XYZ file of C-alpha atoms in Angstrom:
412
model
C 2.230 64.451 -114.843
C -1.252 66.332 -113.102
C -1.752 69.599 -116.226
C 1.282 68.924 -117.548
C 0.873 69.675 -122.021
C 3.745 69.173 -123.993
C 7.801 68.987 -122.358
C 10.349 68.857 -124.885
C 14.028 68.475 -124.141
C 15.418 69.748 -127.418
C 14.200 73.247 -127.362
C 13.515 73.567 -123.621
C 9.813 74.176 -123.162
C 7.844 72.118 -120.678
C 4.568 73.763 -120.891
C 1.491 73.007 -118.862
C -2.513 72.914 -120.134
C -3.160 76.239 -118.221
C -0.416 77.581 -120.010
C -1.700 76.784 -123.138
C -4.986 78.221 -122.378
C -3.091 81.829 -121.224
C -1.688 81.469 -124.393
C -3.657 80.889 -126.510
C -6.183 83.573 -124.944
C -3.759 85.969 -125.181
C -3.771 85.382 -129.441
C -4.151 88.392 -130.818
C -3.076 88.416 -134.036
C -4.013 85.162 -136.553
C -2.308 83.702 -138.944
C -3.637 80.377 -141.021
C 0.281 79.773 -143.027
C 1.493 77.822 -139.898
C 5.202 77.091 -140.723
C 7.140 76.465 -137.449
C 10.139 75.276 -135.637
C 8.771 74.755 -132.771
C 6.455 71.861 -132.264
C 4.690 74.187 -129.070
C 3.937 76.560 -130.970
C 2.270 74.467 -134.364
C 0.100 72.783 -131.103
C -1.173 76.165 -129.951
C -1.473 77.290 -133.360
C -4.165 74.891 -134.258
C -6.387 74.549 -130.893
C -5.982 79.059 -131.626
C -7.411 77.604 -134.842
C -9.934 75.428 -132.919
C -11.142 77.782 -130.576
C -11.826 80.849 -133.618
C -13.607 77.863 -135.583
C -10.771 78.704 -139.056
C -8.765 76.862 -141.069
C -4.885 75.933 -140.329
C -2.418 75.118 -143.313
C 0.109 73.291 -141.777
C 3.715 74.262 -143.922
C 6.736 72.516 -142.885
C 8.902 74.230 -141.328
C 12.062 73.669 -143.585
C 10.304 73.788 -146.929
C 12.174 76.515 -148.670
C 10.997 79.802 -150.191
C 11.235 77.716 -153.652
C 8.251 74.859 -151.961
C 6.382 77.322 -150.787
C 5.403 79.169 -153.016
C 5.030 76.191 -155.556
C 2.182 75.625 -152.524
C 0.288 77.990 -151.585
C 1.158 80.954 -154.405
C 2.451 84.042 -154.491
C 1.058 84.683 -151.098
C 2.727 87.055 -148.118
C 2.431 84.150 -145.619
C 3.862 85.778 -142.934
C 1.944 88.333 -143.753
C -0.973 86.581 -143.765
C -2.706 88.141 -140.119
C -5.525 89.122 -138.402
C -6.697 89.953 -135.770
C -7.919 87.782 -132.996
C -9.585 88.768 -129.330
C -9.940 86.000 -127.417
C -9.251 86.795 -123.833
C -11.910 85.377 -121.859
C -13.300 82.782 -124.378
C -11.157 80.041 -123.671
C -10.818 78.621 -120.268
C -9.567 76.389 -117.589
C -13.358 74.834 -116.919
C -14.591 75.005 -120.560
C -11.546 74.065 -122.945
C -12.810 71.226 -124.512
C -16.723 72.334 -124.966
C -14.872 75.682 -126.584
C -13.098 73.310 -129.488
C -15.469 71.325 -130.358
C -18.670 74.159 -130.616
C -16.499 75.227 -133.647
C -16.057 71.774 -135.495
C -18.265 71.603 -138.093
C -16.692 74.514 -140.033
C -12.957 74.202 -139.480
C -10.756 73.040 -141.579
C -6.816 71.825 -141.675
C -5.188 71.685 -144.925
C -2.086 69.823 -144.300
C 1.130 68.299 -147.306
C 2.277 64.956 -148.545
C 5.110 64.096 -148.387
C 6.021 64.449 -151.517
C 7.546 60.678 -151.654
C 7.237 61.124 -155.238
C 7.552 64.602 -156.362
C 5.793 68.301 -155.086
C 4.381 67.352 -152.488
C -0.060 67.802 -152.388
C -2.464 69.483 -150.163
C -5.483 67.874 -149.019
C -8.104 69.692 -146.335
C -9.416 67.972 -143.545
C -12.468 68.152 -141.503
C -12.652 67.670 -137.933
C -14.253 64.911 -138.543
C -12.000 62.588 -140.654
C -8.989 64.100 -138.491
C -10.131 63.025 -135.573
C -11.648 59.384 -136.916
C -10.188 56.731 -134.741
C -9.096 59.060 -131.909
C -10.643 57.452 -129.088
C -11.617 59.156 -126.305
C -13.107 57.471 -122.429
C -12.344 57.736 -118.359
C -9.047 54.647 -119.398
C -7.225 56.996 -121.436
C -6.872 59.367 -119.639
C -4.212 58.516 -117.703
C -1.798 57.909 -120.925
C 1.624 59.881 -121.532
C 2.150 60.393 -124.943
C 5.834 59.641 -126.369
C 5.946 62.095 -129.810
C 7.571 60.399 -132.718
C 6.985 62.348 -135.566
C 6.429 65.610 -137.787
C 3.909 67.649 -136.126
C 2.564 69.029 -139.307
C 2.049 65.265 -140.702
C -1.485 63.377 -140.633
C 0.223 60.261 -138.390
C 1.694 63.818 -135.785
C -1.609 64.837 -136.017
C -3.095 61.831 -134.940
C -1.391 61.325 -131.587
C -1.427 65.348 -131.160
C -4.962 64.938 -131.182
C -5.674 62.080 -129.317
C -3.612 63.451 -126.736
C -5.150 66.718 -126.762
C -8.673 65.165 -125.766
C -7.873 62.996 -123.204
C -6.301 65.979 -121.954
C -2.910 63.442 -122.165
C 0.775 64.681 -121.314
C 2.995 64.816 -124.665
C 6.986 64.270 -124.769
C 8.976 64.998 -127.447
C 11.012 61.644 -128.626
C 11.502 62.688 -132.212
C 15.152 63.887 -133.220
C 16.262 62.859 -130.045
C 19.504 60.799 -129.933
C 18.728 57.016 -128.913
C 20.020 57.165 -125.435
C 17.589 60.419 -124.807
C 14.791 58.364 -126.159
C 15.448 56.020 -123.976
C 16.123 58.357 -121.496
C 12.873 60.564 -121.866
C 10.666 57.123 -121.819
C 11.704 56.661 -118.384
C 12.475 59.975 -116.635
C 8.345 60.830 -117.848
C 7.453 57.182 -117.422
C 5.559 57.538 -121.169
C 2.968 54.894 -121.397
C 2.670 55.027 -125.834
C 4.227 55.431 -128.572
C 3.411 56.465 -132.204
C 6.446 55.660 -133.672
C 7.554 54.104 -137.859
C 9.148 51.301 -137.647
C 12.026 53.031 -138.670
C 11.812 55.358 -135.443
C 11.722 51.756 -133.038
C 15.254 50.252 -135.430
C 16.709 53.027 -134.289
C 16.146 52.697 -130.259
C 17.217 48.318 -130.221
C 18.945 46.169 -129.697
C 17.572 46.630 -126.351
C 20.045 47.433 -123.401
C 17.733 48.407 -121.523
C 14.116 47.495 -120.524
C 11.079 50.304 -120.800
C 8.146 49.213 -117.836
C 5.815 52.261 -118.288
C 5.455 51.790 -121.706
C 2.312 49.207 -121.946
C 0.830 50.480 -126.016
C 3.003 50.186 -128.855
C 1.783 52.045 -132.296
C 3.324 51.649 -135.964
C 2.082 52.296 -139.201
C 3.276 53.655 -142.310
C 6.076 51.109 -142.943
C 5.700 46.935 -142.309
C 6.023 45.925 -139.302
C 9.177 43.475 -139.594
C 8.483 39.506 -137.000
C 12.045 40.311 -136.134
C 11.995 43.835 -135.449
C 8.763 43.010 -133.401
C 10.795 40.097 -131.282
C 13.889 42.996 -130.279
C 11.250 45.204 -129.340
C 9.186 42.618 -126.997
C 12.539 42.752 -125.050
C 12.461 46.187 -124.941
C 9.229 47.151 -124.561
C 8.188 44.313 -122.179
C 4.686 45.127 -120.469
C 3.443 46.297 -124.376
C 1.346 44.832 -126.562
C 1.789 46.341 -130.444
C -0.708 47.838 -132.629
C -0.775 48.456 -136.876
C -2.366 51.365 -137.924
C -3.250 52.441 -141.382
C -3.339 56.123 -142.521
C -2.434 58.705 -145.175
C -2.551 62.331 -145.848
C -5.405 61.674 -147.778
C -7.936 60.079 -145.483
C -6.352 60.207 -141.848
C -6.572 56.625 -140.200
C -8.212 54.167 -141.290
C -8.067 50.318 -140.058
C -6.179 48.758 -136.920
C -4.631 45.964 -136.517
C -2.749 43.430 -134.344
C -0.599 42.611 -136.497
C 0.564 43.233 -140.453
C -3.146 41.071 -141.063
C -6.165 43.649 -141.718
C -9.844 43.043 -141.091
C -11.761 45.147 -142.760
C -14.586 45.389 -140.057
C -18.201 45.013 -141.646
C -18.900 49.085 -141.332
C -15.743 49.533 -143.896
C -16.529 46.574 -145.702
C -18.385 48.896 -149.473
C -16.468 51.185 -148.451
C -12.819 49.231 -149.478
C -12.026 47.116 -152.842
C -9.331 45.527 -154.458
C -8.513 45.887 -157.823
C -4.958 43.833 -160.024
C -3.493 43.228 -156.239
C -4.160 47.614 -155.496
C -5.352 48.507 -152.367
C -8.297 51.014 -153.638
C -10.704 53.704 -151.136
C -13.903 55.046 -151.509
C -13.394 58.874 -152.076
C -16.126 59.689 -149.146
C -13.154 58.626 -147.120
C -10.820 61.267 -148.362
C -9.968 64.911 -147.077
C -11.487 67.444 -150.178
C -7.910 68.064 -153.065
C -8.185 68.672 -156.381
C -4.566 66.985 -156.843
C -5.074 63.595 -155.727
C -6.956 61.662 -158.666
C -10.209 59.681 -157.672
C -10.796 57.162 -160.577
C -14.662 57.744 -160.993
C -15.671 57.637 -156.944
C -12.480 55.242 -155.605
C -9.083 56.347 -154.871
C -5.916 54.292 -155.551
C -3.384 53.955 -153.460
C -0.975 53.066 -154.265
C -0.174 50.771 -151.693
C 0.193 46.256 -152.804
C -2.177 44.586 -151.013
C -2.050 40.376 -150.338
C -5.371 39.064 -149.378
C -5.491 36.013 -146.961
C -8.683 35.466 -146.402
C -11.890 37.481 -148.572
C -14.857 37.086 -146.295
C -13.918 39.606 -143.926
C -11.627 41.573 -146.083
C -8.111 40.741 -144.833
C -4.926 41.491 -146.479
C -1.103 42.398 -145.440
C 1.064 44.432 -147.157
C 3.297 43.970 -150.108
C 5.252 46.978 -151.672
C 4.651 50.259 -152.921
C 3.265 50.071 -156.499
C 6.059 52.708 -158.109
C 9.133 50.429 -156.102
C 8.964 47.009 -157.150
C 12.519 46.444 -158.710
C 13.122 44.832 -162.364
C 16.133 42.219 -162.882
C 16.198 41.572 -165.981
C 12.339 41.047 -166.261
C 12.354 39.287 -162.574
C 10.747 41.448 -160.070
C 11.776 42.126 -156.638
C 10.062 43.586 -153.664
C 12.324 45.904 -151.348
C 9.673 44.740 -148.353
C 10.583 41.158 -148.603
C 14.207 41.921 -149.074
C 14.871 44.472 -146.488
C 12.536 41.854 -143.843
C 15.954 39.038 -144.218
C 18.229 41.522 -143.909
C 17.450 43.527 -140.596
C 16.897 38.810 -139.771
C 20.681 38.793 -140.724
C 22.615 38.132 -137.658
C 24.500 41.333 -137.222
C 21.618 43.840 -139.296
C 19.973 46.616 -137.236
C 18.252 47.787 -140.018
C 18.236 48.633 -144.375
C 16.913 50.403 -147.084
C 17.492 48.243 -150.763
C 16.696 49.789 -153.803
C 17.507 50.226 -157.898
C 20.971 50.939 -159.631
C 21.493 51.625 -163.837
C 22.217 48.265 -165.008
C 23.322 48.768 -168.556
C 22.497 44.586 -169.221
C 20.470 43.430 -166.580
C 17.623 46.831 -166.076
C 18.012 47.600 -162.590
C 20.915 46.249 -159.725
C 20.245 45.380 -156.672
C 21.829 47.815 -153.623
C 21.428 47.394 -150.077
C 22.254 50.757 -147.276
C 23.048 48.710 -143.529
C 23.045 49.419 -141.058
C 25.594 46.707 -138.535
C 26.398 46.396 -134.517
C 29.667 46.546 -135.388
C 32.186 46.346 -137.632
C 32.593 42.191 -137.520
C 29.763 42.229 -139.403
C 30.963 41.718 -142.891
C 28.820 41.710 -146.499
C 30.568 37.862 -146.919
C 28.798 36.977 -143.725
C 25.192 38.560 -145.102
C 25.642 37.010 -148.444
C 25.998 33.675 -146.812
C 22.644 33.848 -144.646
C 21.442 35.538 -148.134
C 21.842 32.485 -150.436
C 20.388 29.851 -147.391
C 16.461 31.458 -147.895
C 16.851 33.880 -151.489
C 16.886 32.905 -154.878
C 19.758 34.850 -156.342
C 18.604 36.987 -158.118
C 17.344 39.225 -155.100
C 20.528 39.402 -153.233
C 21.801 42.709 -153.487
C 25.142 42.997 -156.046
C 25.853 45.614 -153.843
C 26.048 45.970 -150.185
C 27.116 50.539 -148.447
C 26.881 50.102 -144.937
C 26.639 53.507 -143.145
C 26.000 54.771 -139.717
C 22.286 56.220 -140.449
C 19.268 55.626 -142.465
C 18.327 58.862 -144.555
C 14.940 59.010 -143.430
C 11.637 61.663 -144.144
C 9.781 63.960 -142.835
C 7.706 61.843 -141.390
C 10.210 59.047 -140.034
C 10.062 56.843 -143.215
C 13.203 55.372 -144.631
C 13.918 58.026 -147.242
C 13.814 56.204 -150.603
C 15.074 58.220 -152.857
C 18.300 58.706 -153.702
């Protein structure tokens, strides 16, 4: 994969680092508002912004005109261009040097996924958005499978990790299972970062991908059942779980679901009423992110395993608990139990209004085949759960709806 920057079977694109540099050198106008269908155009615009040291504002390609106006005001984003002359300022020999030379004044503005309302804008410095990027000789041969939206934090983490180590990026996001496995094997992909929802699309395993040595997951809890099946698909891979957000970038990493807060971070993290709080110094700049004094409430409910050093795992989002007649049901815990049932590939648990109980628990289930019935799943759940936690309504679906960031969509 010498000199390959980006390959996209969906768009028919195969771009070398040489071509990327040429495309940046030939840029004559710059628009800080980046709203592109093409992943390569997004990547190229980010590199261009770094070279000229100017802010870039990333907008999802599927934002409507109405959404864009709400987010950025009455700006005509197509007309917000200015001429630039780059020319010989960047070439093969000084590519990294030029990119890094303007990092102190460069900014990137992106938007939260908007799962609880209108997306919020957050502006990051180069330092905050590359906080967890690892650059070293041992990473120079990495080949990355790209399994995220390129305008969101998780995708940007992969992009910068690959760019600063001059790695190849192969698009996997938006492909079907057969195409994903084909691309992994064709290009000997070594590293994949994705949500558990994406990984479950590849299960149960029907093949093995021995080239993959590192899996990274984040955005949702990784259940043990999924992990066990992934070992069959990626027998040589180690898994790292990360905690990241649009507001803060990547903060923590672990070998499993338990996160251990390192010494240098211990005064920047606290727990209040079971909710994870992070210090405002870790956040990007945003007037729309609510901060309580010096602390930002993440909305993530956690369980502490050890106090020293602080060790915890995630339970749920604060606003996602389901109240069934006064009893609290954790949808993530329930989803984990249902996924352990024989024949279940994936599941989404949610609530519907009930005149009697306030809420009832429902679920959408992706099953291996039509021989898997509701009765079979219920019988397995009764051996593990109290009756009020078992969904009242089961619905079998071909696939689950996902957000722009590749996580299960929790909006109905």
